[in-house]
Short mmCIF file of N, CA and C in Angstrom, two decimals:
data_model
loop_
_atom_site.label_atom_id
_atom_site.label_comp_id
_atom_site.label_asym_id
_atom_site.label_seq_id
_atom_site.Cartn_x
_atom_site.Cartn_y
_atom_site.Cartn_z
N MET A 1 0.84 -1.18 0.00
CA MET A 1 0.00 0.00 0.00
C MET A 1 0.88 1.24 0.00
N ARG A 2 0.54 2.22 -0.81
CA ARG A 2 1.32 3.45 -0.89
C ARG A 2 0.92 4.41 0.21
N LYS A 3 1.92 5.12 0.71
CA LYS A 3 1.67 6.14 1.72
C LYS A 3 1.24 7.43 1.03
N LYS A 4 0.33 8.15 1.63
CA LYS A 4 -0.04 9.46 1.11
C LYS A 4 0.90 10.47 1.74
N ARG A 5 1.35 11.42 0.92
CA ARG A 5 2.23 12.45 1.43
C ARG A 5 1.96 13.74 0.69
N LYS A 6 2.36 14.81 1.30
CA LYS A 6 2.19 16.12 0.71
C LYS A 6 3.22 16.29 -0.41
N LYS A 7 2.78 16.80 -1.56
CA LYS A 7 3.70 17.02 -2.68
C LYS A 7 4.47 18.31 -2.46
N SER A 8 5.77 18.26 -2.82
CA SER A 8 6.60 19.45 -2.74
C SER A 8 6.93 19.93 -4.14
N GLN A 9 7.52 21.13 -4.25
CA GLN A 9 7.89 21.67 -5.54
C GLN A 9 8.87 20.72 -6.23
N GLY A 10 8.64 20.44 -7.50
CA GLY A 10 9.51 19.55 -8.25
C GLY A 10 9.18 18.08 -8.05
N ASP A 11 8.16 17.79 -7.27
CA ASP A 11 7.77 16.42 -6.98
C ASP A 11 7.01 15.84 -8.16
N THR A 12 7.41 14.66 -8.61
CA THR A 12 6.74 14.02 -9.73
C THR A 12 5.58 13.14 -9.27
N GLY A 13 5.48 12.91 -7.97
CA GLY A 13 4.45 12.03 -7.46
C GLY A 13 4.91 10.58 -7.46
N LEU A 14 6.13 10.32 -7.94
CA LEU A 14 6.66 8.96 -7.93
C LEU A 14 7.14 8.62 -6.54
N GLU A 15 6.76 7.47 -6.05
CA GLU A 15 7.22 7.05 -4.74
C GLU A 15 7.25 5.54 -4.66
N ARG A 16 8.04 5.07 -3.71
CA ARG A 16 8.09 3.64 -3.44
C ARG A 16 7.56 3.45 -2.03
N ALA A 17 7.39 2.20 -1.64
CA ALA A 17 6.89 1.93 -0.29
C ALA A 17 7.81 2.53 0.76
N SER A 18 9.12 2.61 0.45
CA SER A 18 10.08 3.14 1.42
C SER A 18 10.19 4.65 1.34
N GLY A 19 9.47 5.30 0.44
CA GLY A 19 9.53 6.75 0.34
C GLY A 19 9.63 7.20 -1.10
N PRO A 20 9.92 8.49 -1.31
CA PRO A 20 9.97 9.02 -2.67
C PRO A 20 11.11 8.42 -3.48
N ALA A 21 10.91 8.32 -4.79
CA ALA A 21 11.98 7.86 -5.67
C ALA A 21 13.11 8.87 -5.58
N PRO A 22 14.35 8.43 -5.31
CA PRO A 22 15.44 9.36 -5.04
C PRO A 22 16.01 10.04 -6.27
N CYS A 23 15.71 9.56 -7.48
CA CYS A 23 16.45 10.05 -8.63
C CYS A 23 15.70 11.00 -9.54
N CYS A 24 14.41 10.99 -9.55
CA CYS A 24 13.68 11.73 -10.58
C CYS A 24 12.78 12.80 -9.99
N ARG A 25 13.00 14.02 -10.45
CA ARG A 25 12.09 15.11 -10.10
C ARG A 25 12.27 16.21 -11.13
N ILE A 26 11.29 17.03 -11.28
CA ILE A 26 11.36 18.13 -12.23
C ILE A 26 12.17 19.25 -11.60
N GLU A 27 13.27 19.61 -12.24
CA GLU A 27 14.14 20.68 -11.75
C GLU A 27 13.77 22.02 -12.37
N ALA A 28 13.31 22.00 -13.62
CA ALA A 28 12.99 23.25 -14.32
C ALA A 28 12.15 22.93 -15.54
N LEU A 29 11.44 23.91 -16.02
CA LEU A 29 10.74 23.82 -17.30
C LEU A 29 11.49 24.74 -18.25
N VAL A 30 11.82 24.23 -19.44
CA VAL A 30 12.57 25.02 -20.41
C VAL A 30 11.78 25.07 -21.71
N SER A 31 12.14 26.03 -22.55
CA SER A 31 11.47 26.20 -23.84
C SER A 31 12.45 25.94 -24.97
N LEU A 32 11.91 25.52 -26.08
CA LEU A 32 12.67 25.33 -27.30
C LEU A 32 12.58 26.64 -28.08
N ASP A 33 13.75 27.21 -28.47
CA ASP A 33 13.69 28.48 -29.19
C ASP A 33 13.52 28.24 -30.69
N ALA A 34 13.46 29.31 -31.46
CA ALA A 34 13.20 29.22 -32.90
C ALA A 34 14.27 28.42 -33.63
N ARG A 35 15.48 28.35 -33.07
CA ARG A 35 16.57 27.59 -33.71
C ARG A 35 16.63 26.15 -33.20
N GLY A 36 15.68 25.76 -32.35
CA GLY A 36 15.64 24.40 -31.83
C GLY A 36 16.57 24.19 -30.64
N GLN A 37 17.01 25.26 -30.02
CA GLN A 37 17.94 25.17 -28.90
C GLN A 37 17.20 25.31 -27.57
N VAL A 38 17.79 24.67 -26.55
CA VAL A 38 17.25 24.72 -25.19
C VAL A 38 18.33 25.29 -24.28
N LEU A 39 17.97 26.20 -23.42
CA LEU A 39 18.90 26.75 -22.44
C LEU A 39 18.66 26.06 -21.11
N LEU A 40 19.71 25.41 -20.58
CA LEU A 40 19.60 24.81 -19.25
C LEU A 40 19.84 25.90 -18.22
N PRO A 41 18.95 26.04 -17.25
CA PRO A 41 19.12 27.08 -16.23
C PRO A 41 20.44 26.93 -15.48
N LYS A 42 21.00 28.05 -15.05
CA LYS A 42 22.28 28.08 -14.35
C LYS A 42 22.29 27.12 -13.17
N GLU A 43 21.20 27.09 -12.39
CA GLU A 43 21.14 26.23 -11.20
C GLU A 43 21.27 24.75 -11.59
N VAL A 44 20.65 24.37 -12.71
CA VAL A 44 20.72 22.99 -13.18
C VAL A 44 22.14 22.67 -13.65
N ARG A 45 22.74 23.60 -14.42
CA ARG A 45 24.13 23.39 -14.89
C ARG A 45 25.08 23.25 -13.72
N GLU A 46 24.93 24.11 -12.73
CA GLU A 46 25.82 24.04 -11.56
C GLU A 46 25.63 22.75 -10.79
N LYS A 47 24.39 22.37 -10.56
CA LYS A 47 24.09 21.15 -9.81
C LYS A 47 24.65 19.92 -10.53
N ALA A 48 24.59 19.93 -11.88
CA ALA A 48 25.08 18.80 -12.67
C ALA A 48 26.58 18.88 -12.94
N GLY A 49 27.21 19.99 -12.55
CA GLY A 49 28.64 20.15 -12.79
C GLY A 49 28.97 20.34 -14.26
N LEU A 50 28.07 20.94 -15.01
CA LEU A 50 28.28 21.15 -16.44
C LEU A 50 29.07 22.43 -16.67
N GLN A 51 30.02 22.34 -17.59
CA GLN A 51 30.85 23.48 -17.97
C GLN A 51 30.68 23.75 -19.46
N THR A 52 31.02 24.95 -19.89
CA THR A 52 30.99 25.29 -21.30
C THR A 52 31.82 24.28 -22.08
N GLY A 53 31.27 23.76 -23.17
CA GLY A 53 31.98 22.81 -24.00
C GLY A 53 31.74 21.35 -23.64
N ASP A 54 31.12 21.08 -22.49
CA ASP A 54 30.81 19.69 -22.13
C ASP A 54 29.88 19.09 -23.17
N LYS A 55 30.09 17.83 -23.47
CA LYS A 55 29.24 17.11 -24.41
C LYS A 55 28.18 16.34 -23.64
N LEU A 56 26.96 16.34 -24.18
CA LEU A 56 25.85 15.60 -23.58
C LEU A 56 25.30 14.61 -24.60
N ALA A 57 25.07 13.38 -24.17
CA ALA A 57 24.41 12.39 -25.01
C ALA A 57 22.90 12.61 -24.86
N VAL A 58 22.20 12.64 -25.98
CA VAL A 58 20.75 12.80 -25.99
C VAL A 58 20.16 11.41 -26.19
N VAL A 59 19.43 10.92 -25.18
CA VAL A 59 18.86 9.58 -25.21
C VAL A 59 17.34 9.71 -25.30
N LEU A 60 16.77 9.09 -26.34
CA LEU A 60 15.31 9.10 -26.52
C LEU A 60 14.74 7.77 -26.07
N CYS A 61 13.68 7.83 -25.29
CA CYS A 61 12.96 6.63 -24.88
C CYS A 61 11.59 6.68 -25.56
N GLU A 62 11.28 5.63 -26.30
CA GLU A 62 10.03 5.61 -27.07
C GLU A 62 9.04 4.60 -26.51
N ALA A 63 7.78 4.93 -26.68
CA ALA A 63 6.68 4.02 -26.34
C ALA A 63 5.62 4.20 -27.41
N ASP A 64 5.21 3.10 -28.01
CA ASP A 64 4.19 3.15 -29.07
C ASP A 64 4.58 4.11 -30.20
N ASP A 65 5.84 4.04 -30.64
CA ASP A 65 6.35 4.87 -31.74
C ASP A 65 6.29 6.37 -31.46
N THR A 66 6.26 6.75 -30.19
CA THR A 66 6.26 8.15 -29.80
C THR A 66 7.37 8.37 -28.78
N VAL A 67 8.09 9.46 -28.92
CA VAL A 67 9.12 9.77 -27.93
C VAL A 67 8.43 10.12 -26.62
N ALA A 68 8.69 9.30 -25.61
CA ALA A 68 8.05 9.49 -24.31
C ALA A 68 8.95 10.28 -23.35
N ARG A 69 10.27 10.20 -23.58
CA ARG A 69 11.19 10.86 -22.65
C ARG A 69 12.48 11.19 -23.40
N ILE A 70 13.05 12.36 -23.10
CA ILE A 70 14.35 12.76 -23.61
C ILE A 70 15.24 12.96 -22.39
N THR A 71 16.37 12.26 -22.38
CA THR A 71 17.29 12.33 -21.25
C THR A 71 18.64 12.84 -21.73
N LEU A 72 19.25 13.73 -20.97
CA LEU A 72 20.60 14.21 -21.25
C LEU A 72 21.56 13.55 -20.27
N ILE A 73 22.65 12.98 -20.79
CA ILE A 73 23.65 12.33 -19.95
C ILE A 73 25.00 12.87 -20.35
N LYS A 74 25.84 13.22 -19.37
CA LYS A 74 27.19 13.66 -19.70
C LYS A 74 27.84 12.59 -20.56
N ALA A 75 28.40 13.01 -21.69
CA ALA A 75 28.96 12.05 -22.65
C ALA A 75 30.05 11.20 -22.02
N GLU A 76 30.90 11.78 -21.18
CA GLU A 76 31.97 10.99 -20.57
C GLU A 76 31.41 9.93 -19.62
N ALA A 77 30.34 10.25 -18.90
CA ALA A 77 29.71 9.28 -18.01
C ALA A 77 29.03 8.18 -18.82
N PHE A 78 28.40 8.57 -19.92
CA PHE A 78 27.74 7.62 -20.80
C PHE A 78 28.77 6.66 -21.39
N ALA A 79 29.89 7.20 -21.86
CA ALA A 79 30.94 6.38 -22.44
C ALA A 79 31.52 5.42 -21.41
N GLN A 80 31.73 5.90 -20.18
CA GLN A 80 32.27 5.04 -19.13
C GLN A 80 31.31 3.90 -18.82
N THR A 81 30.02 4.20 -18.73
CA THR A 81 29.02 3.16 -18.46
C THR A 81 29.01 2.14 -19.60
N ALA A 82 29.09 2.62 -20.84
CA ALA A 82 29.12 1.71 -21.99
C ALA A 82 30.35 0.80 -21.93
N ARG A 83 31.51 1.38 -21.59
CA ARG A 83 32.73 0.57 -21.47
C ARG A 83 32.58 -0.49 -20.39
N GLU A 84 32.01 -0.10 -19.25
CA GLU A 84 31.83 -1.05 -18.14
C GLU A 84 30.87 -2.17 -18.52
N MET A 85 29.82 -1.83 -19.28
CA MET A 85 28.84 -2.84 -19.66
C MET A 85 29.35 -3.71 -20.81
N LEU A 86 29.98 -3.09 -21.80
CA LEU A 86 30.39 -3.81 -23.00
C LEU A 86 31.75 -4.47 -22.86
N GLY A 87 32.60 -3.96 -21.99
CA GLY A 87 33.94 -4.52 -21.83
C GLY A 87 33.95 -6.02 -21.58
N PRO A 88 33.22 -6.50 -20.57
CA PRO A 88 33.19 -7.94 -20.32
C PRO A 88 32.63 -8.73 -21.51
N MET A 89 31.62 -8.20 -22.19
CA MET A 89 31.06 -8.89 -23.34
C MET A 89 32.07 -8.95 -24.48
N MET A 90 32.81 -7.86 -24.69
CA MET A 90 33.82 -7.85 -25.74
C MET A 90 34.89 -8.89 -25.44
N GLY A 91 35.27 -9.02 -24.17
CA GLY A 91 36.25 -10.04 -23.78
C GLY A 91 35.74 -11.44 -24.07
N MET A 92 34.47 -11.68 -23.80
CA MET A 92 33.88 -12.99 -24.06
C MET A 92 33.86 -13.28 -25.56
N ILE A 93 33.55 -12.26 -26.36
CA ILE A 93 33.52 -12.44 -27.82
C ILE A 93 34.93 -12.74 -28.33
N GLU A 94 35.92 -12.00 -27.83
CA GLU A 94 37.30 -12.23 -28.25
C GLU A 94 37.76 -13.63 -27.85
N ASP A 95 37.41 -14.08 -26.64
CA ASP A 95 37.77 -15.42 -26.20
C ASP A 95 37.14 -16.48 -27.09
N THR A 96 35.88 -16.28 -27.47
CA THR A 96 35.18 -17.22 -28.34
C THR A 96 35.85 -17.29 -29.70
N ASN A 97 36.23 -16.12 -30.23
CA ASN A 97 36.90 -16.07 -31.55
C ASN A 97 38.26 -16.74 -31.50
N ARG A 98 38.99 -16.60 -30.40
CA ARG A 98 40.32 -17.23 -30.27
C ARG A 98 40.22 -18.74 -30.20
N SER A 99 39.15 -19.24 -29.58
CA SER A 99 39.02 -20.70 -29.41
C SER A 99 38.56 -21.41 -30.68
N LYS A 100 38.21 -20.67 -31.72
CA LYS A 100 37.74 -21.30 -32.98
C LYS A 100 38.90 -21.76 -33.81
#
């Protein structure tokens, strides 16, 4: 059974039995300008540790052929996660190829 609680600013309403989901909340609402660009508010950039020139991976999550969510991930963090996930698999593939 879910607990009822008072919503706070930025609250998505997502919660688990042990309390609110720790990772997801609305930090800001932004607009798309005429050139298709989005400005991330200073507070968001500072909180995320983003600096001028940082690269961000744009990840689209689709449901029923519609983009349901757009996520920005620091490119270096995304690359590191990919290396950690794919590294062991690449080793297994190389081992399999060597044994043939």
